């Protein structure tokens, strides 16, 4: 122990940074590929450089001054005999001015742009002219603070030279159903780390080059193999078959009684997914199913029916939501349906008093509680179930893989696994589902309950805030309620809070006679619950909140949703928020307030997101556009999930390779178990275990 600690202490900062990036083995280093390249192999004449080119020039300084407009800056004019160019520096030191003094010859690297008067480079790299030119393109790697490119380059080249790069993809597949055969791994990697100067940079940077194709194929194959493997491991596991008791006759089951008591009829989609789940539960194989359905599509009742089926068979069921307020909001209805049928429910949350918790734990351990509802508290070690057979996780993407694993380990009876139902309101586009959830069965609620009116979405500039407040007044007069959501600023929860508090005060002042509630993440749970209760009961007319209402809140009388700084939210987040209104029969609206701050206009992607919100209300279309706008990473809650996401392949464009990998994986697993093992180990190392959850 002491030795290990000492070793850790003696590690240099770059070494620690390497570990932070997950670069431990030689192969990890070899597979750490450049983001882009710099061409330091040649000197370009200014006359030949086009706007937007990244170029290296050698030129003489003809003029140098410190200008004060529009702000203090160093402006240096250089001339290379073919043309001139201005170098601009906002941050500069006397040493810079010295190197760039009139008459000096310098080598400068940067992006050339058409400036106001002459062409310019902003903050280019520079040094004294002369010296040797590079012989290969210079790779620029993804890195973190404390890990300089030069150190990383050296480490990567070292890893590349030491790593075992022998082939793991069987030869017969390299050429199969692909537009061009895959090159060897060694060739591809050496090429990508040190491309020769004559290569077309564009094919490297857009990753269409054959060397990139090979790496993407490798990565997709590893992912498909590990998921397939996980699926087979699971197929070998057993779960209790949840069959309704024959003795009581079908009318007396909880399930039948629940259906009887529902104030509405199930939609066709709810019936279909209900049947899919029921079929799974009757098998003695653990269910592993993702239930997708847009916000408001009615997933809760489907969960309730699954829970009833589980309890009918004499087993316990656990329900988990990501936060306490959501657990309560979300399952209050469900409990309201089940408790009258004689089901005892146990609550488990973080904020519970010790005595309450002890009582809950006893109910769970004795089996008296058929239904256990709560937050992460449900999976803590101290919670011992008598006979858990079904775990339902709401807003699945908010839970980490480790937590799902823990939940599954709560089965107490001889080596069996509980069935797992995960629910999500973030629909996953098909390519993504094919790739990431190859190990999951997916059920889809693709229809909203009848009687919903479409939500009108408007994008409004912050400057017209007064009109929005006017609109709120109108809604309140009609007896409706309003949500006002303030953004979550990641870097600073306190700024976030100030913002919400100020809005709360401003609305309070602007809307005399109306109770305006405030809900934010720093409030104690009890206070949050109280505010929520007031809003649900209609006493609070306007609820100002940070994003805590993102999921699960169900107040049908709310008809207007205002989202402040909408430009800061992700697309699916906006969609989730909007789903809080339009739950009743009255016409609902969503106002997306945006502010450009100091910038003259909204950024490209922000505009694309707001446009998508106005144009569609279909969760799948939103998901598709979201994937287009920001790529798959965030989609899956990458940071929490721990599942290795695709680093190189792009699901939107690499469908050919994805199909190739999907077709090949089962064959490879059967025919080449050794190669399969080596391939997974190479790409996923210790992370493969995680994929099984
Ligand atoms: P979500 O899928 O977002 O979790 P909920 O389960 O909260 O959606 O359902 C949204 C609302 O629709 C709830 O008020 C619920 O009671 C109601 N609901 C669910 N199914 C139906 C149905 N078949 N007909 C009418 N209303 C329904
Ligand atoms: Mg829900």
JSON list of C-alpha atoms in Angstrom, two decimals, residues 400-567:
[
{"chain": "A", "resi": 400, "resn": "UNK", "atom": "CA", "xyz": [-25.09, 4.86, -14.44]},
{"chain": "A", "resi": 401, "resn": "UNK", "atom": "CA", "xyz": [-24.26, 1.37, -15.46]},
{"chain": "A", "resi": 402, "resn": "UNK", "atom": "CA", "xyz": [-22.83, 0.62, -12.03]},
{"chain": "A", "resi": 403, "resn": "UNK", "atom": "CA", "xyz": [-26.18, 1.45, -10.47]},
{"chain": "A", "resi": 404, "resn": "UNK", "atom": "CA", "xyz": [-28.02, -0.83, -12.84]},
{"chain": "A", "resi": 405, "resn": "UNK", "atom": "CA", "xyz": [-25.59, -3.61, -11.99]},
{"chain": "A", "resi": 406, "resn": "UNK", "atom": "CA", "xyz": [-26.20, -3.04, -8.30]},
{"chain": "A", "resi": 407, "resn": "UNK", "atom": "CA", "xyz": [-29.93, -3.23, -8.78]},
{"chain": "A", "resi": 408, "resn": "UNK", "atom": "CA", "xyz": [-29.60, -6.53, -10.55]},
{"chain": "A", "resi": 409, "resn": "UNK", "atom": "CA", "xyz": [-27.51, -7.95, -7.77]},
{"chain": "A", "resi": 410, "resn": "UNK", "atom": "CA", "xyz": [-30.44, -7.47, -5.39]},
{"chain": "A", "resi": 411, "resn": "UNK", "atom": "CA", "xyz": [-31.91, -10.81, -6.35]},
{"chain": "A", "resi": 412, "resn": "UNK", "atom": "CA", "xyz": [-31.58, -12.92, -3.32]},
{"chain": "A", "resi": 413, "resn": "UNK", "atom": "CA", "xyz": [-32.73, -16.31, -4.48]},
{"chain": "A", "resi": 414, "resn": "UNK", "atom": "CA", "xyz": [-30.24, -18.86, -5.76]},
{"chain": "A", "resi": 415, "resn": "UNK", "atom": "CA", "xyz": [-28.25, -17.30, -8.58]},
{"chain": "A", "resi": 416, "resn": "UNK", "atom": "CA", "xyz": [-31.19, -15.83, -10.41]},
{"chain": "A", "resi": 417, "resn": "UNK", "atom": "CA", "xyz": [-31.45, -12.35, -11.86]},
{"chain": "A", "resi": 418, "resn": "UNK", "atom": "CA", "xyz": [-34.36, -9.94, -11.67]},
{"chain": "A", "resi": 419, "resn": "UNK", "atom": "CA", "xyz": [-36.15, -8.84, -14.81]},
{"chain": "A", "resi": 420, "resn": "UNK", "atom": "CA", "xyz": [-35.22, -5.34, -15.85]},
{"chain": "A", "resi": 421, "resn": "UNK", "atom": "CA", "xyz": [-37.48, -2.76, -17.45]},
{"chain": "A", "resi": 422, "resn": "UNK", "atom": "CA", "xyz": [-35.90, 0.55, -18.33]},
{"chain": "A", "resi": 423, "resn": "UNK", "atom": "CA", "xyz": [-38.00, 3.48, -19.40]},
{"chain": "A", "resi": 424, "resn": "UNK", "atom": "CA", "xyz": [-36.91, 6.51, -21.34]},
{"chain": "A", "resi": 425, "resn": "UNK", "atom": "CA", "xyz": [-38.56, 9.53, -22.86]},
{"chain": "A", "resi": 426, "resn": "UNK", "atom": "CA", "xyz": [-35.54, 10.25, -24.99]},
{"chain": "A", "resi": 427, "resn": "UNK", "atom": "CA", "xyz": [-36.23, 8.22, -28.06]},
{"chain": "A", "resi": 428, "resn": "UNK", "atom": "CA", "xyz": [-33.19, 6.69, -29.59]},
{"chain": "A", "resi": 429, "resn": "UNK", "atom": "CA", "xyz": [-32.84, 6.79, -33.35]},
{"chain": "A", "resi": 430, "resn": "UNK", "atom": "CA", "xyz": [-32.61, 3.45, -35.07]},
{"chain": "A", "resi": 431, "resn": "UNK", "atom": "CA", "xyz": [-28.93, 3.47, -35.97]},
{"chain": "A", "resi": 432, "resn": "UNK", "atom": "CA", "xyz": [-28.07, 4.39, -32.44]},
{"chain": "A", "resi": 433, "resn": "UNK", "atom": "CA", "xyz": [-30.27, 1.70, -30.98]},
{"chain": "A", "resi": 434, "resn": "UNK", "atom": "CA", "xyz": [-28.77, -0.86, -33.33]},
{"chain": "A", "resi": 435, "resn": "UNK", "atom": "CA", "xyz": [-25.34, 0.05, -32.23]},
{"chain": "A", "resi": 436, "resn": "UNK", "atom": "CA", "xyz": [-25.55, 0.79, -28.53]},
{"chain": "A", "resi": 437, "resn": "UNK", "atom": "CA", "xyz": [-28.46, -1.29, -27.52]},
{"chain": "A", "resi": 438, "resn": "UNK", "atom": "CA", "xyz": [-27.78, -4.39, -29.55]},
{"chain": "A", "resi": 439, "resn": "UNK", "atom": "CA", "xyz": [-28.07, -6.07, -26.18]},
{"chain": "A", "resi": 440, "resn": "UNK", "atom": "CA", "xyz": [-31.52, -4.71, -25.39]},
{"chain": "A", "resi": 441, "resn": "UNK", "atom": "CA", "xyz": [-35.01, -5.49, -26.55]},
{"chain": "A", "resi": 442, "resn": "UNK", "atom": "CA", "xyz": [-36.88, -2.32, -27.32]},
{"chain": "A", "resi": 443, "resn": "UNK", "atom": "CA", "xyz": [-40.58, -1.59, -26.93]},
{"chain": "A", "resi": 444, "resn": "UNK", "atom": "CA", "xyz": [-42.02, 1.59, -28.31]},
{"chain": "A", "resi": 445, "resn": "UNK", "atom": "CA", "xyz": [-45.09, 3.60, -27.41]},
{"chain": "A", "resi": 446, "resn": "UNK", "atom": "CA", "xyz": [-45.58, 5.45, -30.65]},
{"chain": "A", "resi": 447, "resn": "UNK", "atom": "CA", "xyz": [-48.94, 7.05, -29.97]},
{"chain": "A", "resi": 448, "resn": "UNK", "atom": "CA", "xyz": [-50.14, 9.67, -27.50]},
{"chain": "A", "resi": 449, "resn": "UNK", "atom": "CA", "xyz": [-53.31, 9.21, -25.48]},
{"chain": "A", "resi": 450, "resn": "UNK", "atom": "CA", "xyz": [-56.29, 10.80, -27.21]},
{"chain": "A", "resi": 451, "resn": "UNK", "atom": "CA", "xyz": [-57.49, 14.33, -26.49]},
{"chain": "A", "resi": 452, "resn": "UNK", "atom": "CA", "xyz": [-54.17, 16.11, -26.44]},
{"chain": "A", "resi": 453, "resn": "UNK", "atom": "CA", "xyz": [-53.96, 19.41, -28.22]},
{"chain": "A", "resi": 454, "resn": "UNK", "atom": "CA", "xyz": [-50.80, 20.30, -30.08]},
{"chain": "A", "resi": 455, "resn": "UNK", "atom": "CA", "xyz": [-48.44, 22.75, -28.42]},
{"chain": "A", "resi": 456, "resn": "UNK", "atom": "CA", "xyz": [-47.65, 25.95, -30.27]},
{"chain": "A", "resi": 457, "resn": "UNK", "atom": "CA", "xyz": [-43.97, 26.80, -29.98]},
{"chain": "A", "resi": 458, "resn": "UNK", "atom": "CA", "xyz": [-42.63, 30.33, -30.43]},
{"chain": "A", "resi": 459, "resn": "UNK", "atom": "CA", "xyz": [-39.10, 31.64, -30.44]},
{"chain": "A", "resi": 460, "resn": "UNK", "atom": "CA", "xyz": [-38.96, 35.10, -28.84]},
{"chain": "A", "resi": 461, "resn": "UNK", "atom": "CA", "xyz": [-36.05, 37.48, -28.29]},
{"chain": "A", "resi": 462, "resn": "UNK", "atom": "CA", "xyz": [-35.24, 38.37, -24.70]},
{"chain": "A", "resi": 463, "resn": "UNK", "atom": "CA", "xyz": [-35.99, 42.00, -25.54]},
{"chain": "A", "resi": 464, "resn": "UNK", "atom": "CA", "xyz": [-39.67, 41.11, -25.77]},
{"chain": "A", "resi": 465, "resn": "UNK", "atom": "CA", "xyz": [-39.84, 39.68, -22.29]},
{"chain": "A", "resi": 466, "resn": "UNK", "atom": "CA", "xyz": [-42.62, 42.10, -21.34]},
{"chain": "A", "resi": 467, "resn": "UNK", "atom": "CA", "xyz": [-44.92, 40.66, -23.96]},
{"chain": "A", "resi": 468, "resn": "UNK", "atom": "CA", "xyz": [-44.29, 37.24, -22.53]},
{"chain": "A", "resi": 469, "resn": "UNK", "atom": "CA", "xyz": [-45.24, 38.42, -19.06]},
{"chain": "A", "resi": 470, "resn": "UNK", "atom": "CA", "xyz": [-48.40, 39.86, -20.59]},
{"chain": "A", "resi": 471, "resn": "UNK", "atom": "CA", "xyz": [-49.16, 36.51, -22.06]},
{"chain": "A", "resi": 472, "resn": "UNK", "atom": "CA", "xyz": [-48.70, 34.87, -18.67]},
{"chain": "A", "resi": 473, "resn": "UNK", "atom": "CA", "xyz": [-51.22, 37.27, -17.24]},
{"chain": "A", "resi": 474, "resn": "UNK", "atom": "CA", "xyz": [-53.70, 36.14, -19.88]},
{"chain": "A", "resi": 475, "resn": "UNK", "atom": "CA", "xyz": [-53.21, 32.48, -19.04]},
{"chain": "A", "resi": 476, "resn": "UNK", "atom": "CA", "xyz": [-53.62, 33.16, -15.33]},
{"chain": "A", "resi": 477, "resn": "UNK", "atom": "CA", "xyz": [-56.85, 35.03, -15.99]},
{"chain": "A", "resi": 478, "resn": "UNK", "atom": "CA", "xyz": [-58.12, 31.97, -17.82]},
{"chain": "A", "resi": 479, "resn": "UNK", "atom": "CA", "xyz": [-57.37, 29.95, -14.71]},
{"chain": "A", "resi": 480, "resn": "UNK", "atom": "CA", "xyz": [-54.34, 28.23, -16.22]},
{"chain": "A", "resi": 481, "resn": "UNK", "atom": "CA", "xyz": [-50.90, 27.70, -14.79]},
{"chain": "A", "resi": 482, "resn": "UNK", "atom": "CA", "xyz": [-47.46, 28.50, -16.09]},
{"chain": "A", "resi": 483, "resn": "UNK", "atom": "CA", "xyz": [-43.95, 27.05, -15.89]},
{"chain": "A", "resi": 484, "resn": "UNK", "atom": "CA", "xyz": [-40.96, 29.35, -16.18]},
{"chain": "A", "resi": 485, "resn": "UNK", "atom": "CA", "xyz": [-37.70, 27.47, -16.55]},
{"chain": "A", "resi": 486, "resn": "UNK", "atom": "CA", "xyz": [-34.32, 29.07, -15.97]},
{"chain": "A", "resi": 487, "resn": "UNK", "atom": "CA", "xyz": [-31.22, 27.54, -17.46]},
{"chain": "A", "resi": 488, "resn": "UNK", "atom": "CA", "xyz": [-28.75, 25.37, -15.74]},
{"chain": "A", "resi": 489, "resn": "UNK", "atom": "CA", "xyz": [-25.32, 26.82, -16.07]},
{"chain": "A", "resi": 490, "resn": "UNK", "atom": "CA", "xyz": [-22.94, 23.97, -15.72]},
{"chain": "A", "resi": 491, "resn": "UNK", "atom": "CA", "xyz": [-19.93, 25.81, -14.41]},
{"chain": "A", "resi": 492, "resn": "UNK", "atom": "CA", "xyz": [-21.72, 27.59, -11.67]},
{"chain": "A", "resi": 493, "resn": "UNK", "atom": "CA", "xyz": [-24.71, 26.46, -9.75]},
{"chain": "A", "resi": 494, "resn": "UNK", "atom": "CA", "xyz": [-24.79, 29.72, -7.82]},
{"chain": "A", "resi": 495, "resn": "UNK", "atom": "CA", "xyz": [-25.08, 31.92, -10.90]},
{"chain": "A", "resi": 496, "resn": "UNK", "atom": "CA", "xyz": [-27.85, 29.61, -11.90]},
{"chain": "A", "resi": 497, "resn": "UNK", "atom": "CA", "xyz": [-29.52, 30.24, -8.63]},
{"chain": "A", "resi": 498, "resn": "UNK", "atom": "CA", "xyz": [-29.18, 34.02, -8.78]},
{"chain": "A", "resi": 499, "resn": "UNK", "atom": "CA", "xyz": [-30.78, 33.94, -12.17]},
{"chain": "A", "resi": 500, "resn": "UNK", "atom": "CA", "xyz": [-33.76, 31.90, -11.02]},
{"chain": "A", "resi": 501, "resn": "UNK", "atom": "CA", "xyz": [-34.17, 33.98, -7.87]},
{"chain": "A", "resi": 502, "resn": "UNK", "atom": "CA", "xyz": [-34.15, 37.24, -9.81]},
{"chain": "A", "resi": 503, "resn": "UNK", "atom": "CA", "xyz": [-36.70, 35.97, -12.28]},
{"chain": "A", "resi": 504, "resn": "UNK", "atom": "CA", "xyz": [-38.82, 34.81, -9.40]},
{"chain": "A", "resi": 505, "resn": "UNK", "atom": "CA", "xyz": [-38.74, 38.27, -7.80]},
{"chain": "A", "resi": 506, "resn": "UNK", "atom": "CA", "xyz": [-39.40, 40.03, -11.07]},
{"chain": "A", "resi": 507, "resn": "UNK", "atom": "CA", "xyz": [-42.43, 37.88, -11.84]},
{"chain": "A", "resi": 508, "resn": "UNK", "atom": "CA", "xyz": [-43.71, 38.25, -8.33]},
{"chain": "A", "resi": 509, "resn": "UNK", "atom": "CA", "xyz": [-43.61, 42.02, -8.73]},
{"chain": "A", "resi": 510, "resn": "UNK", "atom": "CA", "xyz": [-45.13, 41.93, -12.21]},
{"chain": "A", "resi": 511, "resn": "UNK", "atom": "CA", "xyz": [-47.98, 39.63, -11.27]},
{"chain": "A", "resi": 512, "resn": "UNK", "atom": "CA", "xyz": [-49.60, 40.99, -8.13]},
{"chain": "A", "resi": 513, "resn": "UNK", "atom": "CA", "xyz": [-52.23, 38.71, -6.67]},
{"chain": "A", "resi": 514, "resn": "UNK", "atom": "CA", "xyz": [-50.62, 35.58, -8.09]},
{"chain": "A", "resi": 515, "resn": "UNK", "atom": "CA", "xyz": [-48.52, 33.20, -6.07]},
{"chain": "A", "resi": 516, "resn": "UNK", "atom": "CA", "xyz": [-45.23, 32.63, -7.84]},
{"chain": "A", "resi": 517, "resn": "UNK", "atom": "CA", "xyz": [-43.31, 29.59, -6.63]},
{"chain": "A", "resi": 518, "resn": "UNK", "atom": "CA", "xyz": [-39.59, 28.96, -6.82]},
{"chain": "A", "resi": 519, "resn": "UNK", "atom": "CA", "xyz": [-38.01, 25.56, -7.18]},
{"chain": "A", "resi": 520, "resn": "UNK", "atom": "CA", "xyz": [-34.28, 25.00, -7.50]},
{"chain": "A", "resi": 521, "resn": "UNK", "atom": "CA", "xyz": [-31.79, 22.24, -7.01]},
{"chain": "A", "resi": 522, "resn": "UNK", "atom": "CA", "xyz": [-30.27, 23.63, -3.78]},
{"chain": "A", "resi": 523, "resn": "UNK", "atom": "CA", "xyz": [-33.53, 23.59, -1.85]},
{"chain": "A", "resi": 524, "resn": "UNK", "atom": "CA", "xyz": [-34.07, 20.94, 0.80]},
{"chain": "A", "resi": 525, "resn": "UNK", "atom": "CA", "xyz": [-36.26, 18.13, -0.48]},
{"chain": "A", "resi": 526, "resn": "UNK", "atom": "CA", "xyz": [-39.11, 18.89, 1.91]},
{"chain": "A", "resi": 527, "resn": "UNK", "atom": "CA", "xyz": [-39.31, 22.45, 0.66]},
{"chain": "A", "resi": 528, "resn": "UNK", "atom": "CA", "xyz": [-39.27, 21.31, -2.94]},
{"chain": "A", "resi": 529, "resn": "UNK", "atom": "CA", "xyz": [-42.09, 18.93, -2.24]},
{"chain": "A", "resi": 530, "resn": "UNK", "atom": "CA", "xyz": [-44.12, 21.65, -0.57]},
{"chain": "A", "resi": 531, "resn": "UNK", "atom": "CA", "xyz": [-43.75, 23.99, -3.54]},
{"chain": "A", "resi": 532, "resn": "UNK", "atom": "CA", "xyz": [-44.59, 21.21, -5.93]},
{"chain": "A", "resi": 533, "resn": "UNK", "atom": "CA", "xyz": [-47.69, 20.35, -3.92]},
{"chain": "A", "resi": 534, "resn": "UNK", "atom": "CA", "xyz": [-48.85, 23.98, -4.08]},
{"chain": "A", "resi": 535, "resn": "UNK", "atom": "CA", "xyz": [-48.37, 24.03, -7.80]},
{"chain": "A", "resi": 536, "resn": "UNK", "atom": "CA", "xyz": [-50.15, 20.73, -8.30]},
{"chain": "A", "resi": 537, "resn": "UNK", "atom": "CA", "xyz": [-53.09, 21.91, -6.25]},
{"chain": "A", "resi": 538, "resn": "UNK", "atom": "CA", "xyz": [-53.30, 25.11, -8.27]},
{"chain": "A", "resi": 539, "resn": "UNK", "atom": "CA", "xyz": [-52.52, 27.55, -5.46]},
{"chain": "A", "resi": 540, "resn": "UNK", "atom": "CA", "xyz": [-49.25, 28.52, -7.06]},
{"chain": "A", "resi": 541, "resn": "UNK", "atom": "CA", "xyz": [-49.99, 29.96, -10.50]},
{"chain": "A", "resi": 542, "resn": "UNK", "atom": "CA", "xyz": [-46.48, 30.35, -11.85]},
{"chain": "A", "resi": 543, "resn": "UNK", "atom": "CA", "xyz": [-43.64, 28.01, -11.04]},
{"chain": "A", "resi": 544, "resn": "UNK", "atom": "CA", "xyz": [-40.15, 29.36, -11.62]},
{"chain": "A", "resi": 545, "resn": "UNK", "atom": "CA", "xyz": [-37.60, 26.61, -11.56]},
{"chain": "A", "resi": 546, "resn": "UNK", "atom": "CA", "xyz": [-34.23, 25.42, -12.67]},
{"chain": "A", "resi": 547, "resn": "UNK", "atom": "CA", "xyz": [-34.41, 22.28, -14.71]},
{"chain": "A", "resi": 548, "resn": "UNK", "atom": "CA", "xyz": [-35.64, 20.07, -11.89]},
{"chain": "A", "resi": 549, "resn": "UNK", "atom": "CA", "xyz": [-38.99, 19.74, -13.57]},
{"chain": "A", "resi": 550, "resn": "UNK", "atom": "CA", "xyz": [-37.33, 18.30, -16.61]},
{"chain": "A", "resi": 551, "resn": "UNK", "atom": "CA", "xyz": [-39.03, 14.98, -16.29]},
{"chain": "A", "resi": 552, "resn": "UNK", "atom": "CA", "xyz": [-42.02, 13.53, -14.64]},
{"chain": "A", "resi": 553, "resn": "UNK", "atom": "CA", "xyz": [-44.11, 16.45, -13.50]},
{"chain": "A", "resi": 554, "resn": "UNK", "atom": "CA", "xyz": [-47.73, 16.01, -14.42]},
{"chain": "A", "resi": 555, "resn": "UNK", "atom": "CA", "xyz": [-49.95, 19.07, -13.94]},
{"chain": "A", "resi": 556, "resn": "UNK", "atom": "CA", "xyz": [-52.57, 19.01, -16.70]},
{"chain": "A", "resi": 557, "resn": "UNK", "atom": "CA", "xyz": [-53.78, 22.53, -15.92]},
{"chain": "A", "resi": 558, "resn": "UNK", "atom": "CA", "xyz": [-50.43, 24.04, -16.90]},
{"chain": "A", "resi": 559, "resn": "UNK", "atom": "CA", "xyz": [-50.73, 25.45, -20.38]},
{"chain": "A", "resi": 560, "resn": "UNK", "atom": "CA", "xyz": [-47.75, 27.71, -20.88]},
{"chain": "A", "resi": 561, "resn": "UNK", "atom": "CA", "xyz": [-44.08, 26.90, -20.65]},
{"chain": "A", "resi": 562, "resn": "UNK", "atom": "CA", "xyz": [-41.53, 29.68, -20.84]},
{"chain": "A", "resi": 563, "resn": "UNK", "atom": "CA", "xyz": [-37.92, 28.64, -21.22]},
{"chain": "A", "resi": 564, "resn": "UNK", "atom": "CA", "xyz": [-35.44, 31.39, -20.53]},
{"chain": "A", "resi": 565, "resn": "UNK", "atom": "CA", "xyz": [-32.11, 31.32, -22.36]},
{"chain": "A", "resi": 566, "resn": "UNK", "atom": "CA", "xyz": [-33.48, 28.53, -24.47]},
{"chain": "A", "resi": 567, "resn": "UNK", "atom": "CA", "xyz": [-30.34, 28.75, -26.56]}
]
